PDB file of C-alpha atoms in Angstrom:
ATOM      1  CA  MET A 154       1.398   5.156   3.929  1.00  0.00           C
ATOM      2  CA  GLY A 155       2.149   4.294   0.257  1.00  0.00           C
ATOM      3  CA  LEU A 156       4.214   6.595  -1.892  1.00  0.00           C
ATOM      4  CA  ALA A 157       3.877   5.880  -5.779  1.00  0.00           C
ATOM      5  CA  VAL A 158       6.835   6.894  -7.665  1.00  0.00           C
ATOM      6  CA  ASP A 159       8.268   6.438 -11.197  1.00  0.00           C
ATOM      7  CA  PRO A 160      10.969   3.652 -11.576  1.00  0.00           C
ATOM      8  CA  LEU A 161      13.933   6.279 -11.633  1.00  0.00           C
ATOM      9  CA  THR A 162      12.726   7.838  -8.296  1.00  0.00           C
ATOM     10  CA  PHE A 163      12.139   4.309  -6.948  1.00  0.00           C
ATOM     11  CA  ALA A 164      15.744   3.352  -7.838  1.00  0.00           C
ATOM     12  CA  ARG A 165      17.265   6.483  -6.343  1.00  0.00           C
ATOM     13  CA  ILE A 166      15.303   6.163  -2.892  1.00  0.00           C
ATOM     14  CA  ARG A 167      16.178   2.422  -2.678  1.00  0.00           C
ATOM     15  CA  ALA A 168      19.881   3.193  -3.298  1.00  0.00           C
ATOM     16  CA  ALA A 169      19.879   5.990  -0.680  1.00  0.00           C
ATOM     17  CA  ASN A 170      18.573   3.700   1.707  1.00  0.00           C
ATOM     18  CA  ALA A 171      21.203   0.775   1.201  1.00  0.00           C
ATOM     19  CA  SER A 172      19.098  -0.990  -1.307  1.00  0.00           C
ATOM     20  CA  LEU A 173      16.558  -2.440   1.190  1.00  0.00           C
ATOM     21  CA  ARG A 174      15.178  -5.824   0.478  1.00  0.00           C
ATOM     22  CA  LEU A 175      12.144  -5.811  -2.088  1.00  0.00           C
ATOM     23  CA  ALA A 176       8.814  -6.974  -0.678  1.00  0.00           C
ATOM     24  CA  ARG A 177       7.173 -10.054  -2.144  1.00  0.00           C
ATOM     25  CA  VAL A 178       4.425  -8.377  -4.157  1.00  0.00           C
ATOM     26  CA  PRO A 179       1.718 -10.692  -5.695  1.00  0.00           C
ATOM     27  CA  PRO A 180       2.123 -10.583  -9.692  1.00  0.00           C
ATOM     28  CA  GLU A 181      -1.357  -9.254 -10.110  1.00  0.00           C
ATOM     29  CA  HIS A 182      -0.587  -6.113  -8.252  1.00  0.00           C
ATOM     30  CA  ASP A 183       1.943  -5.232 -11.068  1.00  0.00           C
ATOM     31  CA  ALA A 184       4.215  -3.447  -8.628  1.00  0.00           C
ATOM     32  CA  ILE A 185       7.544  -3.423  -7.033  1.00  0.00           C
ATOM     33  CA  GLU A 186       7.794  -2.287  -3.319  1.00  0.00           C
ATOM     34  CA  PHE A 187       9.962  -1.821  -0.387  1.00  0.00           C
ATOM     35  CA  GLU A 188       9.392  -0.251   3.063  1.00  0.00           C
ATOM     36  CA  LEU A 189      11.053   2.280   5.180  1.00  0.00           C
ATOM     37  CA  ASP A 190      10.505   2.108   8.867  1.00  0.00           C
ATOM     38  CA  PHE A 191      10.698   5.144  11.250  1.00  0.00           C
ATOM     39  CA  PRO A 192      10.136   5.437  14.941  1.00  0.00           C
ATOM     40  CA  PRO A 193       7.604   5.317  16.531  1.00  0.00           C
ATOM     41  CA  GLY A 194       6.152   2.659  14.360  1.00  0.00           C
ATOM     42  CA  VAL A 195       5.841   4.709  11.046  1.00  0.00           C
ATOM     43  CA  ARG A 196       6.089   2.646   7.910  1.00  0.00           C
ATOM     44  CA  LEU A 197       6.499   4.229   4.478  1.00  0.00           C
ATOM     45  CA  ALA A 198       5.882   1.895   1.480  1.00  0.00           C
ATOM     46  CA  ILE A 199       7.621   2.969  -1.773  1.00  0.00           C
ATOM     47  CA  LEU A 200       5.834   1.665  -4.701  1.00  0.00           C
ATOM     48  CA  THR A 201       6.579   1.673  -8.422  1.00  0.00           C
ATOM     49  CA  PRO A 202       4.895  -0.173 -11.331  1.00  0.00           C
ATOM     50  CA  ARG A 203       6.480  -3.394 -12.489  1.00  0.00           C
ATOM     51  CA  ARG A 204       5.223  -2.363 -15.982  1.00  0.00           C
ATOM     52  CA  PRO A 205       5.237   1.508 -16.099  1.00  0.00           C
ATOM     53  CA  HIS A 206       3.071   1.584 -19.285  1.00  0.00           C
ATOM     54  CA  GLY A 207       0.981  -1.406 -17.987  1.00  0.00           C
ATOM     55  CA  ASN A 208      -2.682  -1.165 -16.505  1.00  0.00           C
ATOM     56  CA  GLY A 209      -1.712  -1.882 -12.750  1.00  0.00           C
ATOM     57  CA  ALA A 210      -3.041   0.240  -9.937  1.00  0.00           C
ATOM     58  CA  ILE A 211       0.218   2.042  -9.442  1.00  0.00           C
ATOM     59  CA  ALA A 212       0.986   2.759 -13.050  1.00  0.00           C
ATOM     60  CA  ARG A 213      -2.599   4.226 -13.565  1.00  0.00           C
ATOM     61  CA  PHE A 214      -2.210   6.296 -10.472  1.00  0.00           C
ATOM     62  CA  ILE A 215       1.097   7.772 -11.633  1.00  0.00           C
ATOM     63  CA  ARG A 216      -0.167   8.529 -15.083  1.00  0.00           C
ATOM     64  CA  LYS A 217      -3.329  10.282 -13.676  1.00  0.00           C
ATOM     65  CA  PHE A 218      -1.799  12.228 -10.628  1.00  0.00           C
ATOM     66  CA  GLY A 219       1.994  11.941 -11.038  1.00  0.00           C
ATOM     67  CA  GLU A 220       4.173  10.782  -8.159  1.00  0.00           C
ATOM     68  CA  GLY A 221       2.775  11.145  -4.658  1.00  0.00           C
ATOM     69  CA  ILE A 222       0.848   9.538  -1.754  1.00  0.00           C
ATOM     70  CA  GLN A 223      -1.300   6.675  -3.336  1.00  0.00           C
ATOM     71  CA  GLN A 224      -2.620   5.095  -0.182  1.00  0.00           C
ATOM     72  CA  VAL A 225      -2.776   5.438   3.643  1.00  0.00           C
ATOM     73  CA  GLU A 226      -2.200   2.077   5.389  1.00  0.00           C
ATOM     74  CA  PHE A 227      -3.497   0.998   8.807  1.00  0.00           C
ATOM     75  CA  ARG A 228      -1.874  -2.007  10.459  1.00  0.00           C
ATOM     76  CA  VAL A 229      -4.651  -4.197  12.141  1.00  0.00           C
ATOM     77  CA  THR A 230      -4.525  -7.476  13.971  1.00  0.00           C
ATOM     78  CA  ASP A 231      -7.475  -8.987  12.051  1.00  0.00           C
ATOM     79  CA  VAL A 232      -8.182  -7.605   8.531  1.00  0.00           C
ATOM     80  CA  ALA A 233     -11.435  -9.605   8.252  1.00  0.00           C
ATOM     81  CA  ARG A 234     -12.742  -8.137  11.587  1.00  0.00           C
ATOM     82  CA  ALA A 235     -11.560  -4.494  10.810  1.00  0.00           C
ATOM     83  CA  THR A 236     -13.259  -4.845   7.318  1.00  0.00           C
ATOM     84  CA  GLU A 237     -16.485  -5.889   8.910  1.00  0.00           C
ATOM     85  CA  THR A 238     -16.390  -3.129  11.457  1.00  0.00           C
ATOM     86  CA  LEU A 239     -15.810  -0.452   8.785  1.00  0.00           C
ATOM     87  CA  ARG A 240     -18.705  -1.926   6.724  1.00  0.00           C
ATOM     88  CA  ALA A 241     -21.134  -2.268   9.628  1.00  0.00           C
ATOM     89  CA  ASN A 242     -20.326   0.925  11.577  1.00  0.00           C
ATOM     90  CA  PHE A 243     -19.599   3.380   8.814  1.00  0.00           C
ATOM     91  CA  GLY A 244     -21.272   1.989   5.894  1.00  0.00           C
ATOM     92  CA  LEU A 245     -18.045   1.761   3.838  1.00  0.00           C
ATOM     93  CA  VAL A 246     -17.856  -0.880   1.065  1.00  0.00           C
ATOM     94  CA  PRO A 247     -14.581  -2.776   0.584  1.00  0.00           C
ATOM     95  CA  VAL A 248     -12.801  -3.045  -2.693  1.00  0.00           C
ATOM     96  CA  TYR A 249     -12.669  -6.767  -2.140  1.00  0.00           C
ATOM     97  CA  PRO A 250     -15.254  -9.042  -0.544  1.00  0.00           C
ATOM     98  CA  ALA A 251     -12.565 -10.746   1.414  1.00  0.00           C
ATOM     99  CA  ALA A 252      -8.969 -10.170   2.564  1.00  0.00           C
ATOM    100  CA  ARG A 253      -6.323 -10.871  -0.158  1.00  0.00           C
ATOM    101  CA  HIS A 254      -2.574 -11.642   0.081  1.00  0.00           C
ATOM    102  CA  GLY A 255      -0.537  -8.467  -0.229  1.00  0.00           C
ATOM    103  CA  ALA A 256       3.161  -7.597  -0.216  1.00  0.00           C
ATOM    104  CA  GLY A 257       5.398  -9.535   2.197  1.00  0.00           C
ATOM    105  CA  GLY A 258       2.672 -12.100   2.949  1.00  0.00           C
ATOM    106  CA  ALA A 259       0.398  -9.671   4.658  1.00  0.00           C
ATOM    107  CA  ARG A 260      -3.483 -10.035   4.416  1.00  0.00           C
ATOM    108  CA  VAL A 261      -5.083  -6.762   3.064  1.00  0.00           C
ATOM    109  CA  ASN A 262      -8.176  -5.164   1.989  1.00  0.00           C
ATOM    110  CA  PHE A 263      -8.913  -1.763   0.681  1.00  0.00           C
ATOM    111  CA  PHE A 264     -11.535   1.021   0.842  1.00  0.00           C
ATOM    112  CA  LEU A 265     -12.040   4.143  -1.294  1.00  0.00           C
ATOM    113  CA  VAL A 266     -13.216   6.716   1.023  1.00  0.00           C
ATOM    114  CA  PRO A 267     -14.586  10.025  -0.099  1.00  0.00           C
ATOM    115  CA  ALA A 268     -12.407  13.161   0.717  1.00  0.00           C
ATOM    116  CA  ARG A 269     -13.464  16.760   0.705  1.00  0.00           C
ATOM    117  CA  THR A 270     -11.665  17.413  -2.459  1.00  0.00           C
ATOM    118  CA  ARG A 271     -14.172  15.258  -4.343  1.00  0.00           C
ATOM    119  CA  ARG A 272     -11.370  12.756  -4.772  1.00  0.00           C
ATOM    120  CA  LYS A 273     -11.204   9.397  -2.888  1.00  0.00           C
ATOM    121  CA  VAL A 274      -8.496   8.161  -0.389  1.00  0.00           C
ATOM    122  CA  LEU A 275      -7.470   4.780  -0.840  1.00  0.00           C
ATOM    123  CA  ILE A 276      -7.216   3.163   2.716  1.00  0.00           C
ATOM    124  CA  GLU A 277      -5.368  -0.128   2.968  1.00  0.00           C
ATOM    125  CA  LEU A 278      -5.947  -2.415   5.972  1.00  0.00           C
ATOM    126  CA  VAL A 279      -2.648  -4.521   6.580  1.00  0.00           C
ATOM    127  CA  GLU A 280      -2.412  -7.587   8.759  1.00  0.00           C
ATOM    128  CA  LEU A 281       1.034  -8.698   9.041  1.00  0.00           C
ATOM    129  CA  PRO A 282       2.024 -12.348   9.015  1.00  0.00           C
ATOM    130  CA  ARG A 283       2.410 -13.708  12.504  1.00  0.00           C
ATOM    131  CA  GLY A 284       6.094 -13.186  13.790  1.00  0.00           C
ATOM    132  CA  ASN A 285       6.783 -10.431  11.172  1.00  0.00           C
ATOM    133  CA  ALA A 286       7.903  -7.505  13.350  1.00  0.00           C
ATOM    134  CA  PRO A 287       8.710  -4.244  11.472  1.00  0.00           C
ATOM    135  CA  ARG A 288      12.239  -3.914  10.438  1.00  0.00           C
ATOM    136  CA  LYS A 289      14.248  -1.244  12.309  1.00  0.00           C
ATOM    137  CA  ARG A 290      15.799   1.582  10.116  1.00  0.00           C
ATOM    138  CA  ALA A 291      19.431   2.422  10.861  1.00  0.00           C
TER     139      ALA A 291
END
């Protein structure tokens, strides 16, 4: 799950969690991120815009909706295969025609899925790099 917050909230959450290491986020995402891991396998990405007044996805989300859940993430073993499964079996169209590089070297793709509230839910498929086990939270 991805929680979009303003830079001050981001700094407070990070400080309260021993200033966890920041993820390597591709510059075109215009975001800063770190992750909190909870048993059993629950991961919460905390995201803030690199440029709060910029035009990146996180900055636009916060301006439109305020702080809150910005995306739901699903860990998959093969993002290309999972993308094709959603396209073929459910008629969903991915945001990108092929997987892209995401934070921490993961391969990702996204789907905007209609919700009952007339809004859409952003679903992120995440394929972690080989040998990148989730970090344990103390």
